[in-house]
PDB file of C-alpha atoms in Angstrom:
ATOM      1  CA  UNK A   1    -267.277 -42.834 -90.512  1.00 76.00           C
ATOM      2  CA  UNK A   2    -267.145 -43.952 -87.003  1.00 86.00           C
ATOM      3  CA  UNK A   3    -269.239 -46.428 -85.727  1.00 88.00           C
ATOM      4  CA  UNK A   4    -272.661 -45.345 -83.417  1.00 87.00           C
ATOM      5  CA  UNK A   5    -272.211 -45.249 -80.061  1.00 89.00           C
ATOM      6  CA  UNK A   6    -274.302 -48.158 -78.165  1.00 90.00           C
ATOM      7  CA  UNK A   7    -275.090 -48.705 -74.705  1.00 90.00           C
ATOM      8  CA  UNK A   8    -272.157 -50.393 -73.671  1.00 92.00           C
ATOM      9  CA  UNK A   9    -269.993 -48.209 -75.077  1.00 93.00           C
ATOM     10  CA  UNK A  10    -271.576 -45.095 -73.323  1.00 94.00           C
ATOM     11  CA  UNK A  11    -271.375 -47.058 -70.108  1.00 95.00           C
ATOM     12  CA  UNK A  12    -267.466 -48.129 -70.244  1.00 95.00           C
ATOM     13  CA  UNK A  13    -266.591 -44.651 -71.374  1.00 95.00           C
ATOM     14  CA  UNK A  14    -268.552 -43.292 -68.099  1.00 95.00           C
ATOM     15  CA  UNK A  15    -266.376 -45.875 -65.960  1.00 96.00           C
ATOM     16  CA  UNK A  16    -263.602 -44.925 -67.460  1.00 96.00           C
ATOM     17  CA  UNK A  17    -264.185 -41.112 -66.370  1.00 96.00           C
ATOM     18  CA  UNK A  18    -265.485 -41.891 -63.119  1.00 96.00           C
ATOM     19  CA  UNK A  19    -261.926 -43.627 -62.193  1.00 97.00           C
ATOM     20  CA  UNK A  20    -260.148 -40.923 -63.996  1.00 96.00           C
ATOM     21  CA  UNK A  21    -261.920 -38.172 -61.789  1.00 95.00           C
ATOM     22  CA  UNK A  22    -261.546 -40.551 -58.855  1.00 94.00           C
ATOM     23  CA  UNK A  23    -257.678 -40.728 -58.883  1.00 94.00           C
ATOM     24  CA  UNK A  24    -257.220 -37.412 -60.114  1.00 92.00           C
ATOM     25  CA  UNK A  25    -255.666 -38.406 -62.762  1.00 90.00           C
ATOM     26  CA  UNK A  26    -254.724 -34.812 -64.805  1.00 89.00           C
ATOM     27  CA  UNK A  27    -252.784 -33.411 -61.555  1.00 91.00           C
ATOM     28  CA  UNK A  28    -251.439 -37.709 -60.858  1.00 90.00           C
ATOM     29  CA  UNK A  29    -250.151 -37.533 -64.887  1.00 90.00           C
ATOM     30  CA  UNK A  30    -251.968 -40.639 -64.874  1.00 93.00           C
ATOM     31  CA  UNK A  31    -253.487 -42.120 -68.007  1.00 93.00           C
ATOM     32  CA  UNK A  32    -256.949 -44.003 -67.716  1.00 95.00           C
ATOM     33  CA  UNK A  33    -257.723 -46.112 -70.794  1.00 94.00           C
ATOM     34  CA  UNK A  34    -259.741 -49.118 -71.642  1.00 95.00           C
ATOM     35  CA  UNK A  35    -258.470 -51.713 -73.717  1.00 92.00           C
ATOM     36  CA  UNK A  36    -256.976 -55.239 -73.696  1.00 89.00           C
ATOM     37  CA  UNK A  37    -253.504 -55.005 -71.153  1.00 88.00           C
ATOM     38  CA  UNK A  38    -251.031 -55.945 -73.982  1.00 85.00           C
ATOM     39  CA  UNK A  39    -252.268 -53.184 -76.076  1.00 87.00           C
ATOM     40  CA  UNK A  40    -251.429 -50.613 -73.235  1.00 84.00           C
ATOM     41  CA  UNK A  41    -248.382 -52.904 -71.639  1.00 78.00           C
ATOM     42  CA  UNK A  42    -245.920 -50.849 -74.453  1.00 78.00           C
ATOM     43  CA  UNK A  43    -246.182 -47.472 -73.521  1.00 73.00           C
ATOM     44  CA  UNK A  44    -243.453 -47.196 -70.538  1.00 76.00           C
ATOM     45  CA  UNK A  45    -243.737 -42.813 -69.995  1.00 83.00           C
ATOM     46  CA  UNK A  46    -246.183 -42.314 -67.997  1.00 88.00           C
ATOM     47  CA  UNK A  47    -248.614 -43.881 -65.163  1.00 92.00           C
ATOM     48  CA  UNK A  48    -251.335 -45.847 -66.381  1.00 94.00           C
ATOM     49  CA  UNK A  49    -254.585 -47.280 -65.290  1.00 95.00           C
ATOM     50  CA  UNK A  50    -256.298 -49.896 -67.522  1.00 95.00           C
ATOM     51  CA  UNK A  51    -259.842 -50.928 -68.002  1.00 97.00           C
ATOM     52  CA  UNK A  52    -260.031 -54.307 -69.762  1.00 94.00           C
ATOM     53  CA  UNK A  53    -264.112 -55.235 -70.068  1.00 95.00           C
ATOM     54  CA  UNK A  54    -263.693 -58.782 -71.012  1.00 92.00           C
ATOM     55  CA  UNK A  55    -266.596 -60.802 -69.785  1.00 92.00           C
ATOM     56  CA  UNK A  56    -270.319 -59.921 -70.210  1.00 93.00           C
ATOM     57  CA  UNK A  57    -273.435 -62.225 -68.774  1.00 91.00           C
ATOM     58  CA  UNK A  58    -277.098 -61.779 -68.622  1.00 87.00           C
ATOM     59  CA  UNK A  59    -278.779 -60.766 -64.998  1.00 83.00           C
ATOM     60  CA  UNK A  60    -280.040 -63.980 -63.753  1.00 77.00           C
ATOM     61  CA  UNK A  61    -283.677 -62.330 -62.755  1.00 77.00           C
ATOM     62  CA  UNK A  62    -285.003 -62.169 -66.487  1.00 70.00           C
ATOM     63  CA  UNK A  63    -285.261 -65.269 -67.820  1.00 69.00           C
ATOM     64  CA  UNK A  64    -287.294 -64.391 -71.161  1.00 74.00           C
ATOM     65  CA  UNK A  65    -286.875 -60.889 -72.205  1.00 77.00           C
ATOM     66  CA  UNK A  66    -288.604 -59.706 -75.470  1.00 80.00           C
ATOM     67  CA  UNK A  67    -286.391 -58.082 -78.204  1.00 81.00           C
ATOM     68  CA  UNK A  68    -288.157 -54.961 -77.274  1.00 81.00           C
ATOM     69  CA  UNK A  69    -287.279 -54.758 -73.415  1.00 82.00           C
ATOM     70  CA  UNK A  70    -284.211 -53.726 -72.114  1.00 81.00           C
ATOM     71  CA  UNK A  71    -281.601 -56.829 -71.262  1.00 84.00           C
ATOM     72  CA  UNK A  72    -279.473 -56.833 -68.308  1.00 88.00           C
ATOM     73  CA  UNK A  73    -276.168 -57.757 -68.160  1.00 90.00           C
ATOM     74  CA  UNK A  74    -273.338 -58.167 -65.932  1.00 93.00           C
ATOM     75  CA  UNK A  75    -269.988 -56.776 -66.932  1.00 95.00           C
ATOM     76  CA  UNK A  76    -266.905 -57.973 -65.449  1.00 96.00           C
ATOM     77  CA  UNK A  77    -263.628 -55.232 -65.506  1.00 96.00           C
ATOM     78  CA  UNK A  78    -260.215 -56.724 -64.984  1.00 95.00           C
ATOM     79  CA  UNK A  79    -258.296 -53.235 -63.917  1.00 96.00           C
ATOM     80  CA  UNK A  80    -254.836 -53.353 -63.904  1.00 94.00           C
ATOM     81  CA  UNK A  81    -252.122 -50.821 -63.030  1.00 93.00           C
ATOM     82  CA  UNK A  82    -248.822 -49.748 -65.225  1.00 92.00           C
ATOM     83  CA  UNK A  83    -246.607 -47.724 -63.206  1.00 90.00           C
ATOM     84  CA  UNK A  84    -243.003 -45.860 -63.610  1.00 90.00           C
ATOM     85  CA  UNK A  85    -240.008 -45.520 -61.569  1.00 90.00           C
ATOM     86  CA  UNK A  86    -240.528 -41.776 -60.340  1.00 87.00           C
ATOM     87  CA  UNK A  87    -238.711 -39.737 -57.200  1.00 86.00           C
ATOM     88  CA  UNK A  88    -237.224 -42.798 -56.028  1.00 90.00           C
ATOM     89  CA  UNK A  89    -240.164 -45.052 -55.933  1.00 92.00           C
ATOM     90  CA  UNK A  90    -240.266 -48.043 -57.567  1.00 93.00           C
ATOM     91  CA  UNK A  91    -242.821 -48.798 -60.635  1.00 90.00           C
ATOM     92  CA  UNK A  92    -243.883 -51.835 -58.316  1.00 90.00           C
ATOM     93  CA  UNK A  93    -245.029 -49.837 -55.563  1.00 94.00           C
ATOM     94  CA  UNK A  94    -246.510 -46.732 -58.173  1.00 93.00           C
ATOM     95  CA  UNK A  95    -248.749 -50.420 -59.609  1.00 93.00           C
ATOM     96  CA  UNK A  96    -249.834 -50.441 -55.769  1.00 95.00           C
ATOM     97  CA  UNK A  97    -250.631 -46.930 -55.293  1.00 95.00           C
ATOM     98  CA  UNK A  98    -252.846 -46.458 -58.333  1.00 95.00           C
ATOM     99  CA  UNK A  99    -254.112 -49.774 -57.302  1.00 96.00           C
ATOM    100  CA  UNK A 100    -255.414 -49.206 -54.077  1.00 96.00           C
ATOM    101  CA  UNK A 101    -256.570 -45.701 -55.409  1.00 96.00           C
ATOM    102  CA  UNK A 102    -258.978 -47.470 -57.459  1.00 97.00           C
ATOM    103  CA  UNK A 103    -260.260 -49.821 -54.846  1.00 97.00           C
ATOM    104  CA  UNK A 104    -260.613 -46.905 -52.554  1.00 97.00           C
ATOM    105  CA  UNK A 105    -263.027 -45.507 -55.147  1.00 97.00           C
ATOM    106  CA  UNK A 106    -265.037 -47.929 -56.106  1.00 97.00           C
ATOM    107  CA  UNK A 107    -265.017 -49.221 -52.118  1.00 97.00           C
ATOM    108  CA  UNK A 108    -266.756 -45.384 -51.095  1.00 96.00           C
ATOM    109  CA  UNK A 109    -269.089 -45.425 -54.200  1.00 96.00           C
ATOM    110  CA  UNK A 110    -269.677 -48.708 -54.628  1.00 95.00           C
ATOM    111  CA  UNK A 111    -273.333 -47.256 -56.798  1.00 94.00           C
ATOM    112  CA  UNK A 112    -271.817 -45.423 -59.842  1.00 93.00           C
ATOM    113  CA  UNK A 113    -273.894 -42.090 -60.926  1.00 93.00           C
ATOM    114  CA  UNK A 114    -276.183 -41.943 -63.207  1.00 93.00           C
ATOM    115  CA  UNK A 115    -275.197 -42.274 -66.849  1.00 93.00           C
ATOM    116  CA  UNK A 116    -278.159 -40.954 -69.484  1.00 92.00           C
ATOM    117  CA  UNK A 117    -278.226 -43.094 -72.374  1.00 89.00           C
ATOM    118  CA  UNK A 118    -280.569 -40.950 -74.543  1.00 84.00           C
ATOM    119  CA  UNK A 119    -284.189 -40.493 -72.154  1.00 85.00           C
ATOM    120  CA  UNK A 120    -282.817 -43.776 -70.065  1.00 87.00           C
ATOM    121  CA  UNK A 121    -280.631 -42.857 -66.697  1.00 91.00           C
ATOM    122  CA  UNK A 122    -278.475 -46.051 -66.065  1.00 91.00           C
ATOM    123  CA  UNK A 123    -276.766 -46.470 -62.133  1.00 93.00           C
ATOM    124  CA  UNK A 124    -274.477 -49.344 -61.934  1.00 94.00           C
ATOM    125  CA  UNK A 125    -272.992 -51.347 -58.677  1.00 95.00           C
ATOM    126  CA  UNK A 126    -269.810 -52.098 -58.221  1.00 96.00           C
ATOM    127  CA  UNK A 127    -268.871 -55.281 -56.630  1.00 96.00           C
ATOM    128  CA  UNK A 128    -265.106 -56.668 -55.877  1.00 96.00           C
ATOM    129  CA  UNK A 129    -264.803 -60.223 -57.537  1.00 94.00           C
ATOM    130  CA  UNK A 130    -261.900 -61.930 -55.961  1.00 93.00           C
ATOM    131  CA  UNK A 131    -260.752 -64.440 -57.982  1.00 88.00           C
ATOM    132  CA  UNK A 132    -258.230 -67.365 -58.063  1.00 89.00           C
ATOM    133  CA  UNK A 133    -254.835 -67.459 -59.386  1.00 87.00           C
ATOM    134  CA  UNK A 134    -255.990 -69.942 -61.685  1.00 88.00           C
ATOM    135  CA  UNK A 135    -258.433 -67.754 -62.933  1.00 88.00           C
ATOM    136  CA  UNK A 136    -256.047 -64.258 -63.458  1.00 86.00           C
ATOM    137  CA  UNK A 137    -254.020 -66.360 -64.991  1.00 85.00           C
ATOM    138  CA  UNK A 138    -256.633 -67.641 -67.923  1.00 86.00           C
ATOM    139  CA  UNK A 139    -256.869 -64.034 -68.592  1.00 86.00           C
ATOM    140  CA  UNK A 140    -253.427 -62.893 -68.671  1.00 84.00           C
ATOM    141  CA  UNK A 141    -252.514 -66.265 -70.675  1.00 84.00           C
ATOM    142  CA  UNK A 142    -254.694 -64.479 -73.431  1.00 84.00           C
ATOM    143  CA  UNK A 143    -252.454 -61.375 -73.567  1.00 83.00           C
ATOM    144  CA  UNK A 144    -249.717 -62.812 -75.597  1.00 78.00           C
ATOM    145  CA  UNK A 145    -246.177 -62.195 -73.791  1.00 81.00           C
ATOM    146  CA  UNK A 146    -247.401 -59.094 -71.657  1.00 81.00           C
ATOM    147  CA  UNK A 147    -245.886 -59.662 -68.371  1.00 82.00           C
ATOM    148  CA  UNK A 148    -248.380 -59.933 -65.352  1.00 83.00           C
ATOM    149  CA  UNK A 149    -248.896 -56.652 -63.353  1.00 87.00           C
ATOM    150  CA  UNK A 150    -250.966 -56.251 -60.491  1.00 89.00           C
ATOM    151  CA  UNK A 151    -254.810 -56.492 -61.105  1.00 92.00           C
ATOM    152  CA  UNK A 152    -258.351 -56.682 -59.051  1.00 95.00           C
ATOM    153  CA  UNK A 153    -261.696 -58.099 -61.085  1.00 95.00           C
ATOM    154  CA  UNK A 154    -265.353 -55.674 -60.265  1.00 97.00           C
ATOM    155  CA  UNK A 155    -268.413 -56.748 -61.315  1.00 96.00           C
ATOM    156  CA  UNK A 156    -270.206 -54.254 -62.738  1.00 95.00           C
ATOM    157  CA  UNK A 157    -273.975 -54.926 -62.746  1.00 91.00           C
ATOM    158  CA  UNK A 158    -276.733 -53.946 -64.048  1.00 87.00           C
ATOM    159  CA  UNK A 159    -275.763 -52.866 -67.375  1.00 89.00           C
ATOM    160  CA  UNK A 160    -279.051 -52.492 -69.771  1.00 88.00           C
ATOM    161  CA  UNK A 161    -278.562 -53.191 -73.518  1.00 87.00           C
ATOM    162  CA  UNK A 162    -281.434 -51.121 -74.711  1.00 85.00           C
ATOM    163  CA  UNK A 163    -283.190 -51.876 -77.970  1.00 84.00           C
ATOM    164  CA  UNK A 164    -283.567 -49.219 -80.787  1.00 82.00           C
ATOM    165  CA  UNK A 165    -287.782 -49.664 -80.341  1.00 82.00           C
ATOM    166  CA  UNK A 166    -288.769 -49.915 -76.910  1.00 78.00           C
ATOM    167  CA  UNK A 167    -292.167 -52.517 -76.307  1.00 77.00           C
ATOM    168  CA  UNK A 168    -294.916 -49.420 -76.038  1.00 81.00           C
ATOM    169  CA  UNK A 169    -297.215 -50.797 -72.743  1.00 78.00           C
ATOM    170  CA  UNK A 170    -300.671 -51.285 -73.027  1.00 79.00           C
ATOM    171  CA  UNK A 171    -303.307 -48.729 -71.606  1.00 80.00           C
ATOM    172  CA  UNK A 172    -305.040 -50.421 -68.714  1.00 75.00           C
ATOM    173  CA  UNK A 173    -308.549 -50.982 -69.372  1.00 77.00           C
ATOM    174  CA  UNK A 174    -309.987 -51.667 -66.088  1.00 73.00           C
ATOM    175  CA  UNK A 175    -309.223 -52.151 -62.431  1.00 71.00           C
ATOM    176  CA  UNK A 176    -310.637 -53.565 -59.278  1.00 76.00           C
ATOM    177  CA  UNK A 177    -310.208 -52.551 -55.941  1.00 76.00           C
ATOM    178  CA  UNK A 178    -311.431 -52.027 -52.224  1.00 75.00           C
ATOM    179  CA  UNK A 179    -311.356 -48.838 -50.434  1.00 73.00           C
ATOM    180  CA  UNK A 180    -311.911 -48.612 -46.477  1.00 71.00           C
ATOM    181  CA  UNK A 181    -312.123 -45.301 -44.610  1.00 69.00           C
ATOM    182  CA  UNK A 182    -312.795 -44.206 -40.870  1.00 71.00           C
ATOM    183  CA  UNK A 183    -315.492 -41.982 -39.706  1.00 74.00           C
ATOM    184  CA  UNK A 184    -313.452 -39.538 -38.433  1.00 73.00           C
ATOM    185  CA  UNK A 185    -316.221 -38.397 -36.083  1.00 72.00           C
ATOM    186  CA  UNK A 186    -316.320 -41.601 -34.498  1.00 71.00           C
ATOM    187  CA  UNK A 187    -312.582 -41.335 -33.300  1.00 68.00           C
ATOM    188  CA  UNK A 188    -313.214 -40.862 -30.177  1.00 73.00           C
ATOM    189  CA  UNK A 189    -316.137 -42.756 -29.406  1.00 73.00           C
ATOM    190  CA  UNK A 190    -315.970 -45.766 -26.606  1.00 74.00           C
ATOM    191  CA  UNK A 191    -315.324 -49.506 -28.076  1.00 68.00           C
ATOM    192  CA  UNK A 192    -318.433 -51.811 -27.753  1.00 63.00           C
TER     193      UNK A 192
END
């Protein structure tokens, strides 16, 4: 029996098809997948774009959320391209290609559209993370022997983890307030 589906999963599964529309991917014979790089690094037929969610952080705005309020997180995506020697052109320059294809995407819609998680529409931005060599490198160092291919870090933010029982707001009970309006007759009238 498979496991539910949770918010996180919807979400990286709606990235996932957002790139794969993006670069075209069934007329490019490209393959969009998301999983750790040396799990994808084997397969050598075919172009391949790969979505490795490895980091995950709460939003710094809520500092005390209630288990019954949605938590926000921010994801980061290390996206890295496999390409083939095809017609002549290197696999280094096909990593480029699908590359910049990627950034090109997420550069003209940097605010993803909506994803419905149940009643809940989600909207994520997209934000380029450059990062040090020092810093690819801790992540690739965690892929075993899988050689280094080209790669760019987003930040993908706000992504809510939404509880099974939303907190059910109070009915308001009273309210004050102050209401000021013109005599509209008087609009013309001299100032004294």
């Amino acid at each position: 029996m498979p496991l539910p589906e949770s918010s996180l999963s919807i979400i990286c599964a709606a990235i996932g098809d957002f790139v794969r529309n993006g670069v075209n991917a069934a007329t490019n014979n490209i393959t969009v997948s998301i999983a750790a790089p040396a799990e994808v690094a084997e397969d050598d037929d075919q172009h391949r774009i790969n979505l490795f969610f490895y980091r995950f952080e709460p939003a710094g705005i809520q500092s005390a959320v209630r288990p019954d309020e949605f938590w926000r997180m921010r994801m980061f995506c290390l996206i890295t391209s496999f390409g083939i020697d095809e017609d002549d052109i290197p696999a280094g320059e096909n990593d480029l290609r699908m590359l910049g294809e990627v950034m090109r995407i997420f550069h003209q819609q940097p605010v993803l559209s909506a994803v419905n998680i149940g009643s809940v529409s989600v909207r994520l931005q997209v934000v380029f993370t450059p990062v040090t060599d020092e810093q690819i490198n801790q992540i690739w160092s965690t892929q075993s022997d899988t050689v280094y291919r080209p790669s760019v870090i987003y930040e993908l933010a706000l992504m809510p983890v939404i509880p099974s029982q939303l907190r059910i707001e109070p009915p308001l009970v009273g309210s004050l307030g102050h209401q000021v309006f013109g005599d509209p007759a008087q609009r013309y009238a001299g100032f004294s």
